[in-house]
């Protein structure tokens, strides 16, 4: 290529316009590539070397636009299964690489947070789209194929707060996701019950308690999992967790306790029948007689829900035959809190309505008859309640009609 004035003259073929250095290349020669350029902007024979260099150094508008488009086009996101596998690998990294340099670990944590957030969007949808059932099914199948749920639970303390929240929501949602009309989360948990041990013991870790508690309540939606927790040593621990000084954690433990004792009725009835003595000894002393007002209020409400459930009729009959239980209920009727009084009345009425009252129950009611009748005379709910008034009238009638019984 010939130099002109110390400047190399570029030669290229722009569509059907070819530029050559003067006297260098024959007309029949073909050089360069064809670029689609408007004729008005193409270089013509005889153009100055300076113009040729300027045109080559300054890309055409179309070229800039094409590069801009490529820059903003993002790679196609992976499938739900791909995202689960990515989360699985990142969690393994987080779990096993404690000594990695801080910058690399931070990058991995940010990436993990993003992936878990994407999993949540697939399961819950967002402001732009509803969840797609097939995508949810793919995600669920892959999630329980490997030990991804175990990694989520074990690694939760190592995640930042927002990622913990997202991970908790993912675990909770997956307990309800059907795959071919079956909750495969239940199958997984039945062979990984030790995960329930981690979740229940989470109440002893203040930073983890609410996250693990939320996961636990979703897991015990499965009857077999609830049975495992009911029959484990953890039930006794829950009595203590409900009394923790941290209000939020205590309330969360109480919510879990209630879920365990009300959701699966046949399983609960079986549990209460087998464990009646120790369970109600703990219930009375630690909950109904607790110095904490909120604990007493929640406990008496839950007791009424349990005893009034038809599935627990045998347990109810046994409970209302105990003089110790009656003493506790009569003390609760004297509470200054109207809420506790009302809830206590709903349990007390079962003692009065029992047509096979033991002798000591009859004698206690007779000994306290005048006090009870005075109490019920002014006993009203804040709002008019016909059923409550009817129940109260029946209780008054039963107590008034009692006659002393001699010991056999």
mmCIF file of C-alpha atoms in Angstrom:
data_model
loop_
_atom_site.group_PDB
_atom_site.id
_atom_site.type_symbol
_atom_site.label_atom_id
_atom_site.label_comp_id
_atom_site.label_asym_id
_atom_site.label_seq_id
_atom_site.Cartn_x
_atom_site.Cartn_y
_atom_site.Cartn_z
ATOM 1 C CA UNK A 1 0.000 0.000 0.000
ATOM 2 C CA UNK A 2 1.461 3.376 -1.062
ATOM 3 C CA UNK A 3 2.019 6.127 1.426
ATOM 4 C CA UNK A 4 0.778 9.596 0.529
ATOM 5 C CA UNK A 5 2.358 12.510 2.372
ATOM 6 C CA UNK A 6 3.661 10.202 5.077
ATOM 7 C CA UNK A 7 0.172 8.844 5.715
ATOM 8 C CA UNK A 8 -0.906 5.329 4.833
ATOM 9 C CA UNK A 9 -3.962 5.510 2.648
ATOM 10 C CA UNK A 10 -6.437 2.859 3.738
ATOM 11 C CA UNK A 11 -8.184 0.765 1.124
ATOM 12 C CA UNK A 12 -11.551 -0.881 1.699
ATOM 13 C CA UNK A 13 -14.571 -1.947 -0.201
ATOM 14 C CA UNK A 14 -17.748 -0.177 0.908
ATOM 15 C CA UNK A 15 -20.536 -1.965 -0.924
ATOM 16 C CA UNK A 16 -19.940 -1.172 -4.614
ATOM 17 C CA UNK A 17 -17.532 1.685 -3.969
ATOM 18 C CA UNK A 18 -13.864 0.710 -3.831
ATOM 19 C CA UNK A 19 -11.088 3.087 -2.909
ATOM 20 C CA UNK A 20 -7.522 2.449 -3.941
ATOM 21 C CA UNK A 21 -4.325 4.305 -3.517
ATOM 22 C CA UNK A 22 -3.718 6.144 -6.748
ATOM 23 C CA UNK A 23 -1.803 3.966 -9.259
ATOM 24 C CA UNK A 24 -1.498 1.053 -6.807
ATOM 25 C CA UNK A 25 -4.232 -1.490 -7.352
ATOM 26 C CA UNK A 26 -5.962 -2.394 -10.617
ATOM 27 C CA UNK A 27 -9.657 -1.791 -10.958
ATOM 28 C CA UNK A 28 -10.425 -5.484 -11.127
ATOM 29 C CA UNK A 29 -8.965 -6.144 -7.695
ATOM 30 C CA UNK A 30 -11.196 -6.756 -4.667
ATOM 31 C CA UNK A 31 -10.060 -5.717 -1.209
ATOM 32 C CA UNK A 32 -11.658 -5.800 2.255
ATOM 33 C CA UNK A 33 -15.206 -6.539 3.403
ATOM 34 C CA UNK A 34 -18.564 -5.291 2.276
ATOM 35 C CA UNK A 35 -20.221 -3.044 4.820
ATOM 36 C CA UNK A 36 -23.721 -1.777 4.346
ATOM 37 C CA UNK A 37 -23.129 1.979 4.257
ATOM 38 C CA UNK A 38 -25.304 4.617 2.637
ATOM 39 C CA UNK A 39 -23.825 5.893 -0.588
ATOM 40 C CA UNK A 40 -23.914 9.424 0.685
ATOM 41 C CA UNK A 41 -21.490 8.399 3.412
ATOM 42 C CA UNK A 42 -19.232 6.108 1.356
ATOM 43 C CA UNK A 43 -15.762 7.054 0.369
ATOM 44 C CA UNK A 44 -15.235 7.685 -3.345
ATOM 45 C CA UNK A 45 -12.203 7.455 -5.482
ATOM 46 C CA UNK A 46 -10.078 10.471 -5.062
ATOM 47 C CA UNK A 47 -11.027 11.155 -1.458
ATOM 48 C CA UNK A 48 -8.240 12.630 0.577
ATOM 49 C CA UNK A 49 -6.178 10.384 2.873
ATOM 50 C CA UNK A 50 -7.231 12.524 5.840
ATOM 51 C CA UNK A 51 -10.922 11.918 5.060
ATOM 52 C CA UNK A 52 -10.381 8.196 4.696
ATOM 53 C CA UNK A 53 -8.644 7.982 8.083
ATOM 54 C CA UNK A 54 -11.343 10.129 9.707
ATOM 55 C CA UNK A 55 -14.079 7.869 8.401
ATOM 56 C CA UNK A 56 -12.324 4.708 9.576
ATOM 57 C CA UNK A 57 -11.492 6.124 12.975
ATOM 58 C CA UNK A 58 -15.086 7.268 13.567
ATOM 59 C CA UNK A 59 -17.488 4.305 13.406
ATOM 60 C CA UNK A 60 -20.739 4.762 11.608
ATOM 61 C CA UNK A 61 -23.852 5.466 13.625
ATOM 62 C CA UNK A 62 -25.263 2.045 12.806
ATOM 63 C CA UNK A 63 -22.188 0.315 14.201
ATOM 64 C CA UNK A 64 -22.489 2.221 17.501
ATOM 65 C CA UNK A 65 -26.141 1.332 17.789
ATOM 66 C CA UNK A 66 -25.462 -2.354 17.123
ATOM 67 C CA UNK A 67 -22.794 -2.431 19.832
ATOM 68 C CA UNK A 68 -25.144 -0.654 22.252
ATOM 69 C CA UNK A 69 -27.856 -3.221 21.614
ATOM 70 C CA UNK A 70 -25.411 -6.062 22.264
ATOM 71 C CA UNK A 71 -24.338 -4.392 25.499
ATOM 72 C CA UNK A 72 -27.846 -4.223 26.931
ATOM 73 C CA UNK A 73 -28.990 -7.673 25.807
ATOM 74 C CA UNK A 74 -28.630 -9.894 28.874
ATOM 75 C CA UNK A 75 -27.929 -13.596 28.645
ATOM 76 C CA UNK A 76 -30.989 -15.801 28.894
ATOM 77 C CA UNK A 77 -31.648 -16.737 32.553
ATOM 78 C CA UNK A 78 -31.199 -20.357 33.563
ATOM 79 C CA UNK A 79 -34.055 -22.761 34.142
ATOM 80 C CA UNK A 80 -35.532 -23.143 37.635
ATOM 81 C CA UNK A 81 -33.539 -26.352 38.010
ATOM 82 C CA UNK A 82 -30.354 -24.519 37.012
ATOM 83 C CA UNK A 83 -30.993 -21.883 39.673
ATOM 84 C CA UNK A 84 -31.464 -24.564 42.333
ATOM 85 C CA UNK A 85 -28.200 -26.229 41.348
ATOM 86 C CA UNK A 86 -26.461 -22.862 41.408
ATOM 87 C CA UNK A 87 -27.813 -22.141 44.895
ATOM 88 C CA UNK A 88 -26.766 -25.630 46.001
ATOM 89 C CA UNK A 89 -23.173 -25.106 44.836
ATOM 90 C CA UNK A 90 -22.932 -21.633 46.345
ATOM 91 C CA UNK A 91 -24.244 -22.887 49.676
ATOM 92 C CA UNK A 92 -21.621 -25.625 49.716
ATOM 93 C CA UNK A 93 -19.001 -22.948 49.063
ATOM 94 C CA UNK A 94 -20.355 -20.779 51.894
ATOM 95 C CA UNK A 95 -20.455 -23.745 54.268
ATOM 96 C CA UNK A 96 -16.963 -25.058 53.545
ATOM 97 C CA UNK A 97 -14.858 -21.969 52.816
ATOM 98 C CA UNK A 98 -14.588 -19.986 56.002
ATOM 99 C CA UNK A 99 -11.000 -18.887 55.394
ATOM 100 C CA UNK A 100 -11.467 -17.559 51.864
ATOM 101 C CA UNK A 101 -10.313 -14.001 51.293
ATOM 102 C CA UNK A 102 -13.008 -11.497 52.183
ATOM 103 C CA UNK A 103 -13.565 -10.011 48.723
ATOM 104 C CA UNK A 104 -14.133 -13.359 47.038
ATOM 105 C CA UNK A 105 -16.422 -14.550 49.798
ATOM 106 C CA UNK A 106 -18.422 -11.338 49.582
ATOM 107 C CA UNK A 107 -18.839 -11.829 45.840
ATOM 108 C CA UNK A 108 -20.139 -15.345 46.389
ATOM 109 C CA UNK A 109 -22.529 -14.157 49.101
ATOM 110 C CA UNK A 110 -23.926 -11.466 46.821
ATOM 111 C CA UNK A 111 -24.365 -14.001 44.049
ATOM 112 C CA UNK A 112 -26.087 -16.406 46.434
ATOM 113 C CA UNK A 113 -28.439 -13.687 47.628
ATOM 114 C CA UNK A 114 -29.386 -12.901 44.050
ATOM 115 C CA UNK A 115 -30.043 -16.556 43.191
ATOM 116 C CA UNK A 116 -32.203 -17.151 46.282
ATOM 117 C CA UNK A 117 -34.155 -13.993 45.470
ATOM 118 C CA UNK A 118 -34.772 -15.335 41.959
ATOM 119 C CA UNK A 119 -36.012 -18.620 43.428
ATOM 120 C CA UNK A 120 -38.454 -16.673 45.588
ATOM 121 C CA UNK A 121 -39.758 -14.758 42.565
ATOM 122 C CA UNK A 122 -40.407 -18.028 40.705
ATOM 123 C CA UNK A 123 -42.399 -19.383 43.653
ATOM 124 C CA UNK A 124 -44.292 -16.243 44.638
ATOM 125 C CA UNK A 125 -44.321 -14.197 41.445
ATOM 126 C CA UNK A 126 -43.896 -10.440 41.498
ATOM 127 C CA UNK A 127 -45.699 -7.243 40.488
ATOM 128 C CA UNK A 128 -45.282 -8.135 36.830
ATOM 129 C CA UNK A 129 -46.200 -11.825 36.718
ATOM 130 C CA UNK A 130 -47.911 -14.597 38.663
ATOM 131 C CA UNK A 131 -46.075 -17.835 39.496
ATOM 132 C CA UNK A 132 -46.010 -20.429 36.693
ATOM 133 C CA UNK A 133 -46.996 -23.878 37.954
ATOM 134 C CA UNK A 134 -44.606 -25.779 35.683
ATOM 135 C CA UNK A 135 -41.652 -23.615 36.727
ATOM 136 C CA UNK A 136 -42.580 -24.134 40.393
ATOM 137 C CA UNK A 137 -42.777 -27.886 39.843
ATOM 138 C CA UNK A 138 -39.351 -27.961 38.165
ATOM 139 C CA UNK A 139 -37.852 -25.959 41.009
ATOM 140 C CA UNK A 140 -39.444 -28.201 43.634
ATOM 141 C CA UNK A 141 -38.295 -31.433 42.006
ATOM 142 C CA UNK A 142 -34.706 -30.236 41.801
ATOM 143 C CA UNK A 143 -34.749 -28.758 45.317
ATOM 144 C CA UNK A 144 -35.609 -32.053 46.976
ATOM 145 C CA UNK A 145 -33.534 -34.204 44.624
ATOM 146 C CA UNK A 146 -30.371 -33.277 46.504
ATOM 147 C CA UNK A 147 -29.863 -31.982 50.044
ATOM 148 C CA UNK A 148 -30.529 -28.373 49.107
ATOM 149 C CA UNK A 149 -33.051 -27.918 51.922
ATOM 150 C CA UNK A 150 -30.493 -29.157 54.438
ATOM 151 C CA UNK A 151 -27.954 -26.665 53.093
ATOM 152 C CA UNK A 152 -30.499 -23.827 53.350
ATOM 153 C CA UNK A 153 -31.118 -24.638 57.021
ATOM 154 C CA UNK A 154 -27.511 -25.272 58.027
ATOM 155 C CA UNK A 155 -26.133 -22.219 56.220
ATOM 156 C CA UNK A 156 -28.893 -19.816 57.283
ATOM 157 C CA UNK A 157 -26.832 -18.276 60.149
ATOM 158 C CA UNK A 158 -24.095 -17.369 57.651
ATOM 159 C CA UNK A 159 -26.409 -15.388 55.368
ATOM 160 C CA UNK A 160 -27.244 -11.704 55.696
ATOM 161 C CA UNK A 161 -30.634 -10.677 57.034
ATOM 162 C CA UNK A 162 -32.379 -10.079 53.705
ATOM 163 C CA UNK A 163 -31.145 -13.356 52.249
ATOM 164 C CA UNK A 164 -32.277 -15.157 55.411
ATOM 165 C CA UNK A 165 -35.764 -13.748 54.911
ATOM 166 C CA UNK A 166 -35.817 -14.840 51.269
ATOM 167 C CA UNK A 167 -34.502 -18.302 52.142
ATOM 168 C CA UNK A 168 -37.155 -18.681 54.858
ATOM 169 C CA UNK A 169 -39.895 -17.800 52.380
ATOM 170 C CA UNK A 170 -38.526 -20.256 49.824
ATOM 171 C CA UNK A 171 -38.495 -23.117 52.350
ATOM 172 C CA UNK A 172 -41.987 -22.213 53.567
ATOM 173 C CA UNK A 173 -43.452 -22.095 50.066
ATOM 174 C CA UNK A 174 -41.911 -25.388 48.990
ATOM 175 C CA UNK A 175 -43.807 -27.237 51.726
ATOM 176 C CA UNK A 176 -47.006 -26.489 49.779
ATOM 177 C CA UNK A 177 -45.784 -27.080 46.234
ATOM 178 C CA UNK A 178 -47.354 -30.154 44.620
ATOM 179 C CA UNK A 179 -45.486 -32.230 42.046
ATOM 180 C CA UNK A 180 -47.802 -34.613 40.215
ATOM 181 C CA UNK A 181 -50.409 -33.998 42.926
ATOM 182 C CA UNK A 182 -47.985 -35.030 45.680
ATOM 183 C CA UNK A 183 -46.189 -32.944 48.303
ATOM 184 C CA UNK A 184 -42.676 -34.274 47.824
ATOM 185 C CA UNK A 185 -41.422 -32.033 50.634
ATOM 186 C CA UNK A 186 -43.176 -34.413 53.018
ATOM 187 C CA UNK A 187 -41.383 -37.427 51.532
ATOM 188 C CA UNK A 188 -38.055 -35.656 51.946
ATOM 189 C CA UNK A 189 -38.675 -34.624 55.552
ATOM 190 C CA UNK A 190 -39.813 -38.090 56.586
ATOM 191 C CA UNK A 191 -36.278 -39.356 55.953
ATOM 192 C CA UNK A 192 -34.611 -36.186 57.224
ATOM 193 C CA UNK A 193 -36.398 -35.653 60.533
ATOM 194 C CA UNK A 194 -33.172 -34.462 62.140
ATOM 195 C CA UNK A 195 -33.797 -31.155 60.368
ATOM 196 C CA UNK A 196 -36.739 -30.651 62.730
ATOM 197 C CA UNK A 197 -34.291 -30.948 65.616
ATOM 198 C CA UNK A 198 -32.302 -28.050 64.179
ATOM 199 C CA UNK A 199 -35.409 -25.937 63.637
ATOM 200 C CA UNK A 200 -36.859 -26.458 67.121
ATOM 201 C CA UNK A 201 -33.506 -25.848 68.794
ATOM 202 C CA UNK A 202 -33.343 -22.634 66.802
ATOM 203 C CA UNK A 203 -35.457 -20.995 69.500
ATOM 204 C CA UNK A 204 -32.280 -20.957 71.589
ATOM 205 C CA UNK A 205 -30.549 -18.738 68.999
ATOM 206 C CA UNK A 206 -32.046 -15.219 69.115
ATOM 207 C CA UNK A 207 -30.912 -14.276 65.602
ATOM 208 C CA UNK A 208 -32.297 -17.465 64.080
ATOM 209 C CA UNK A 209 -35.398 -18.116 66.184
ATOM 210 C CA UNK A 210 -38.001 -16.324 64.057
ATOM 211 C CA UNK A 211 -36.626 -17.662 60.761
ATOM 212 C CA UNK A 212 -36.413 -21.244 61.988
ATOM 213 C CA UNK A 213 -39.785 -20.907 63.705
ATOM 214 C CA UNK A 214 -41.478 -19.837 60.462
ATOM 215 C CA UNK A 215 -39.895 -22.778 58.634
ATOM 216 C CA UNK A 216 -40.918 -25.165 61.410
ATOM 217 C CA UNK A 217 -44.585 -24.187 61.295
ATOM 218 C CA UNK A 218 -44.704 -24.817 57.559
ATOM 219 C CA UNK A 219 -42.970 -28.176 57.921
ATOM 220 C CA UNK A 220 -45.430 -29.419 60.548
ATOM 221 C CA UNK A 221 -48.240 -28.898 58.074
ATOM 222 C CA UNK A 222 -47.222 -32.435 57.103
ATOM 223 C CA UNK A 223 -48.904 -34.807 59.541
ATOM 224 C CA UNK A 224 -46.002 -37.261 59.741
ATOM 225 C CA UNK A 225 -43.593 -34.425 60.534
ATOM 226 C CA UNK A 226 -45.923 -33.015 63.199
ATOM 227 C CA UNK A 227 -46.152 -36.473 64.767
ATOM 228 C CA UNK A 228 -42.371 -36.673 64.934
ATOM 229 C CA UNK A 229 -42.146 -33.348 66.780
ATOM 230 C CA UNK A 230 -45.030 -34.184 69.132
ATOM 231 C CA UNK A 231 -43.435 -37.477 70.129
ATOM 232 C CA UNK A 232 -39.944 -36.033 70.480
ATOM 233 C CA UNK A 233 -38.221 -34.471 73.470
ATOM 234 C CA UNK A 234 -38.835 -31.101 71.850
ATOM 235 C CA UNK A 235 -42.396 -30.834 73.165
ATOM 236 C CA UNK A 236 -41.087 -30.342 76.700
ATOM 237 C CA UNK A 237 -38.656 -27.711 75.430
ATOM 238 C CA UNK A 238 -41.477 -25.715 73.874
ATOM 239 C CA UNK A 239 -42.978 -25.115 77.333
ATOM 240 C CA UNK A 240 -39.752 -23.317 78.232
ATOM 241 C CA UNK A 241 -39.445 -21.452 74.935
ATOM 242 C CA UNK A 242 -42.932 -20.009 75.426
ATOM 243 C CA UNK A 243 -41.681 -18.407 78.655
ATOM 244 C CA UNK A 244 -38.532 -16.843 77.196
ATOM 245 C CA UNK A 245 -38.065 -13.171 78.156
ATOM 246 C CA UNK A 246 -37.787 -12.119 74.505
ATOM 247 C CA UNK A 247 -41.410 -11.358 73.623
ATOM 248 C CA UNK A 248 -41.119 -11.997 69.873
ATOM 249 C CA UNK A 249 -39.432 -15.361 70.319
ATOM 250 C CA UNK A 250 -41.855 -16.432 73.053
ATOM 251 C CA UNK A 251 -44.822 -15.468 70.873
ATOM 252 C CA UNK A 252 -43.363 -17.375 67.930
ATOM 253 C CA UNK A 253 -42.837 -20.474 70.061
ATOM 254 C CA UNK A 254 -46.438 -20.177 71.285
ATOM 255 C CA UNK A 255 -47.648 -20.025 67.674
ATOM 256 C CA UNK A 256 -45.722 -23.201 66.864
ATOM 257 C CA UNK A 257 -47.060 -24.883 70.007
ATOM 258 C CA UNK A 258 -50.619 -24.041 69.024
ATOM 259 C CA UNK A 259 -50.106 -25.298 65.475
ATOM 260 C CA UNK A 260 -48.808 -28.617 66.772
ATOM 261 C CA UNK A 261 -51.802 -29.069 69.083
ATOM 262 C CA UNK A 262 -54.607 -28.055 66.732
ATOM 263 C CA UNK A 263 -53.804 -28.841 63.081
ATOM 264 C CA UNK A 264 -53.802 -32.656 62.874
ATOM 265 C CA UNK A 265 -56.678 -33.626 65.112
ATOM 266 C CA UNK A 266 -56.352 -37.411 65.186
ATOM 267 C CA UNK A 267 -52.599 -37.210 65.772
ATOM 268 C CA UNK A 268 -53.107 -34.661 68.572
ATOM 269 C CA UNK A 269 -55.794 -36.778 70.249
ATOM 270 C CA UNK A 270 -53.478 -39.774 70.194
ATOM 271 C CA UNK A 271 -50.602 -37.712 71.598
ATOM 272 C CA UNK A 272 -52.678 -36.211 74.433
ATOM 273 C CA UNK A 273 -54.071 -39.591 75.429
ATOM 274 C CA UNK A 274 -50.616 -41.164 75.604
ATOM 275 C CA UNK A 275 -48.944 -38.234 77.330
ATOM 276 C CA UNK A 276 -51.799 -36.881 79.433
ATOM 277 C CA UNK A 277 -50.113 -36.846 82.846
ATOM 278 C CA UNK A 278 -46.851 -35.066 82.117
ATOM 279 C CA UNK A 279 -48.351 -32.820 79.444
ATOM 280 C CA UNK A 280 -51.110 -31.299 81.553
ATOM 281 C CA UNK A 281 -48.873 -31.117 84.635
ATOM 282 C CA UNK A 282 -46.549 -28.918 82.570
ATOM 283 C CA UNK A 283 -49.443 -27.060 80.960
ATOM 284 C CA UNK A 284 -51.012 -26.146 84.285
ATOM 285 C CA UNK A 285 -47.881 -25.175 86.172
ATOM 286 C CA UNK A 286 -45.894 -23.440 83.424
ATOM 287 C CA UNK A 287 -48.636 -21.880 81.321
ATOM 288 C CA UNK A 288 -51.982 -21.536 83.133
ATOM 289 C CA UNK A 289 -50.273 -20.511 86.381
ATOM 290 C CA UNK A 290 -47.532 -18.477 84.717
ATOM 291 C CA UNK A 291 -46.838 -15.041 86.221
ATOM 292 C CA UNK A 292 -46.934 -13.662 82.674
ATOM 293 C CA UNK A 293 -50.352 -12.325 81.686
ATOM 294 C CA UNK A 294 -49.934 -12.994 77.966
ATOM 295 C CA UNK A 295 -48.836 -16.568 78.607
ATOM 296 C CA UNK A 296 -51.911 -17.221 80.787
ATOM 297 C CA UNK A 297 -54.234 -15.614 78.233
ATOM 298 C CA UNK A 298 -52.872 -17.644 75.318
ATOM 299 C CA UNK A 299 -52.811 -20.848 77.357
ATOM 300 C CA UNK A 300 -56.425 -20.685 78.539
ATOM 301 C CA UNK A 301 -57.602 -19.906 74.993
ATOM 302 C CA UNK A 302 -55.690 -22.858 73.565
ATOM 303 C CA UNK A 303 -56.929 -25.154 76.352
ATOM 304 C CA UNK A 304 -60.503 -24.324 75.427
ATOM 305 C CA UNK A 305 -59.825 -24.980 71.748
ATOM 306 C CA UNK A 306 -58.347 -28.395 72.561
ATOM 307 C CA UNK A 307 -60.980 -29.568 75.041
ATOM 308 C CA UNK A 308 -63.940 -28.393 72.971
ATOM 309 C CA UNK A 309 -62.713 -30.275 69.905
ATOM 310 C CA UNK A 310 -64.693 -33.473 69.412
ATOM 311 C CA UNK A 311 -61.537 -35.413 68.597
ATOM 312 C CA UNK A 312 -60.367 -34.810 72.176
ATOM 313 C CA UNK A 313 -63.583 -35.824 73.939
ATOM 314 C CA UNK A 314 -61.872 -38.569 75.966
ATOM 315 C CA UNK A 315 -59.148 -36.149 77.057
ATOM 316 C CA UNK A 316 -61.761 -33.531 77.947
ATOM 317 C CA UNK A 317 -63.677 -35.977 80.157
ATOM 318 C CA UNK A 318 -60.501 -36.825 82.007
ATOM 319 C CA UNK A 319 -59.495 -33.183 82.413
ATOM 320 C CA UNK A 320 -62.813 -32.049 83.922
ATOM 321 C CA UNK A 321 -62.714 -34.865 86.449
ATOM 322 C CA UNK A 322 -59.687 -33.387 88.228
ATOM 323 C CA UNK A 323 -60.102 -31.224 91.319
ATOM 324 C CA UNK A 324 -56.670 -29.644 90.715
ATOM 325 C CA UNK A 325 -57.746 -28.556 87.263
ATOM 326 C CA UNK A 326 -60.980 -27.135 88.667
ATOM 327 C CA UNK A 327 -59.048 -25.139 91.276
ATOM 328 C CA UNK A 328 -56.892 -23.553 88.554
ATOM 329 C CA UNK A 329 -59.939 -22.672 86.451
ATOM 330 C CA UNK A 330 -61.754 -21.080 89.381
ATOM 331 C CA UNK A 331 -58.712 -18.921 90.076
ATOM 332 C CA UNK A 332 -58.659 -17.827 86.428
ATOM 333 C CA UNK A 333 -62.342 -16.858 86.709
ATOM 334 C CA UNK A 334 -61.267 -14.351 89.364
ATOM 335 C CA UNK A 335 -58.693 -12.670 87.103
ATOM 336 C CA UNK A 336 -58.984 -8.929 86.644
ATOM 337 C CA UNK A 337 -58.664 -9.428 82.892
ATOM 338 C CA UNK A 338 -62.079 -9.840 81.252
ATOM 339 C CA UNK A 339 -60.463 -11.687 78.348
ATOM 340 C CA UNK A 340 -59.000 -14.355 80.634
ATOM 341 C CA UNK A 341 -62.271 -14.589 82.568
ATOM 342 C CA UNK A 342 -64.261 -15.243 79.395
ATOM 343 C CA UNK A 343 -61.824 -17.871 78.113
ATOM 344 C CA UNK A 344 -61.720 -19.523 81.558
ATOM 345 C CA UNK A 345 -65.534 -19.655 81.586
ATOM 346 C CA UNK A 346 -65.548 -21.645 78.321
ATOM 347 C CA UNK A 347 -63.471 -24.328 80.039
ATOM 348 C CA UNK A 348 -65.226 -24.069 83.426
ATOM 349 C CA UNK A 349 -68.615 -24.732 81.815
ATOM 350 C CA UNK A 350 -67.337 -28.202 80.862
ATOM 351 C CA UNK A 351 -66.895 -29.017 84.570
ATOM 352 C CA UNK A 352 -70.425 -27.832 85.310
ATOM 353 C CA UNK A 353 -71.976 -29.632 82.326
ATOM 354 C CA UNK A 354 -70.333 -32.974 83.114
ATOM 355 C CA UNK A 355 -73.157 -35.336 84.018
ATOM 356 C CA UNK A 356 -70.766 -37.729 85.723
ATOM 357 C CA UNK A 357 -69.013 -35.369 88.105
ATOM 358 C CA UNK A 358 -66.738 -37.055 90.632
ATOM 359 C CA UNK A 359 -67.671 -36.522 94.276
ATOM 360 C CA UNK A 360 -64.838 -34.125 95.035
ATOM 361 C CA UNK A 361 -65.792 -31.936 92.045
ATOM 362 C CA UNK A 362 -69.403 -31.739 93.260
ATOM 363 C CA UNK A 363 -68.353 -30.820 96.783
ATOM 364 C CA UNK A 364 -65.983 -28.076 95.593
ATOM 365 C CA UNK A 365 -68.696 -26.540 93.425
ATOM 366 C CA UNK A 366 -71.191 -26.637 96.290
ATOM 367 C CA UNK A 367 -68.688 -25.111 98.731
ATOM 368 C CA UNK A 368 -68.142 -22.217 96.320
ATOM 369 C CA UNK A 369 -71.710 -22.015 95.016
ATOM 370 C CA UNK A 370 -72.642 -18.608 96.437
ATOM 371 C CA UNK A 371 -69.428 -16.997 95.181
ATOM 372 C CA UNK A 372 -69.837 -18.513 91.734
ATOM 373 C CA UNK A 373 -73.473 -17.426 91.404
ATOM 374 C CA UNK A 374 -72.597 -13.848 92.429
ATOM 375 C CA UNK A 375 -69.777 -13.833 89.900
ATOM 376 C CA UNK A 376 -71.968 -15.031 87.056
ATOM 377 C CA UNK A 377 -74.742 -12.585 87.911
ATOM 378 C CA UNK A 378 -72.579 -9.694 86.667
ATOM 379 C CA UNK A 379 -70.634 -11.736 84.148
ATOM 380 C CA UNK A 380 -71.037 -10.237 80.670
ATOM 381 C CA UNK A 381 -69.124 -9.953 77.431
ATOM 382 C CA UNK A 382 -68.289 -6.587 75.891
ATOM 383 C CA UNK A 383 -70.556 -7.327 72.951
ATOM 384 C CA UNK A 384 -73.949 -8.972 73.076
ATOM 385 C CA UNK A 385 -73.489 -12.711 72.671
ATOM 386 C CA UNK A 386 -76.589 -14.903 72.784
ATOM 387 C CA UNK A 387 -74.626 -18.161 72.902
ATOM 388 C CA UNK A 388 -72.550 -16.939 75.825
ATOM 389 C CA UNK A 389 -75.675 -15.909 77.724
ATOM 390 C CA UNK A 390 -77.270 -19.287 77.057
ATOM 391 C CA UNK A 391 -74.155 -21.114 78.268
ATOM 392 C CA UNK A 392 -73.991 -18.964 81.383
ATOM 393 C CA UNK A 393 -77.650 -19.625 82.201
ATOM 394 C CA UNK A 394 -77.040 -23.381 81.874
ATOM 395 C CA UNK A 395 -73.999 -23.252 84.160
ATOM 396 C CA UNK A 396 -75.931 -21.293 86.796
ATOM 397 C CA UNK A 397 -78.738 -23.835 86.594
ATOM 398 C CA UNK A 398 -76.349 -26.779 86.998
ATOM 399 C CA UNK A 399 -74.587 -25.260 90.016
ATOM 400 C CA UNK A 400 -77.811 -24.202 91.719
ATOM 401 C CA UNK A 401 -79.214 -27.727 91.419
ATOM 402 C CA UNK A 402 -76.206 -29.500 92.916
ATOM 403 C CA UNK A 403 -76.781 -31.539 96.052
ATOM 404 C CA UNK A 404 -74.141 -32.774 98.484
ATOM 405 C CA UNK A 405 -72.908 -36.296 98.010
ATOM 406 C CA UNK A 406 -71.484 -38.528 100.660
ATOM 407 C CA UNK A 407 -68.378 -40.602 100.112
ATOM 408 C CA UNK A 408 -69.288 -44.171 99.246
#
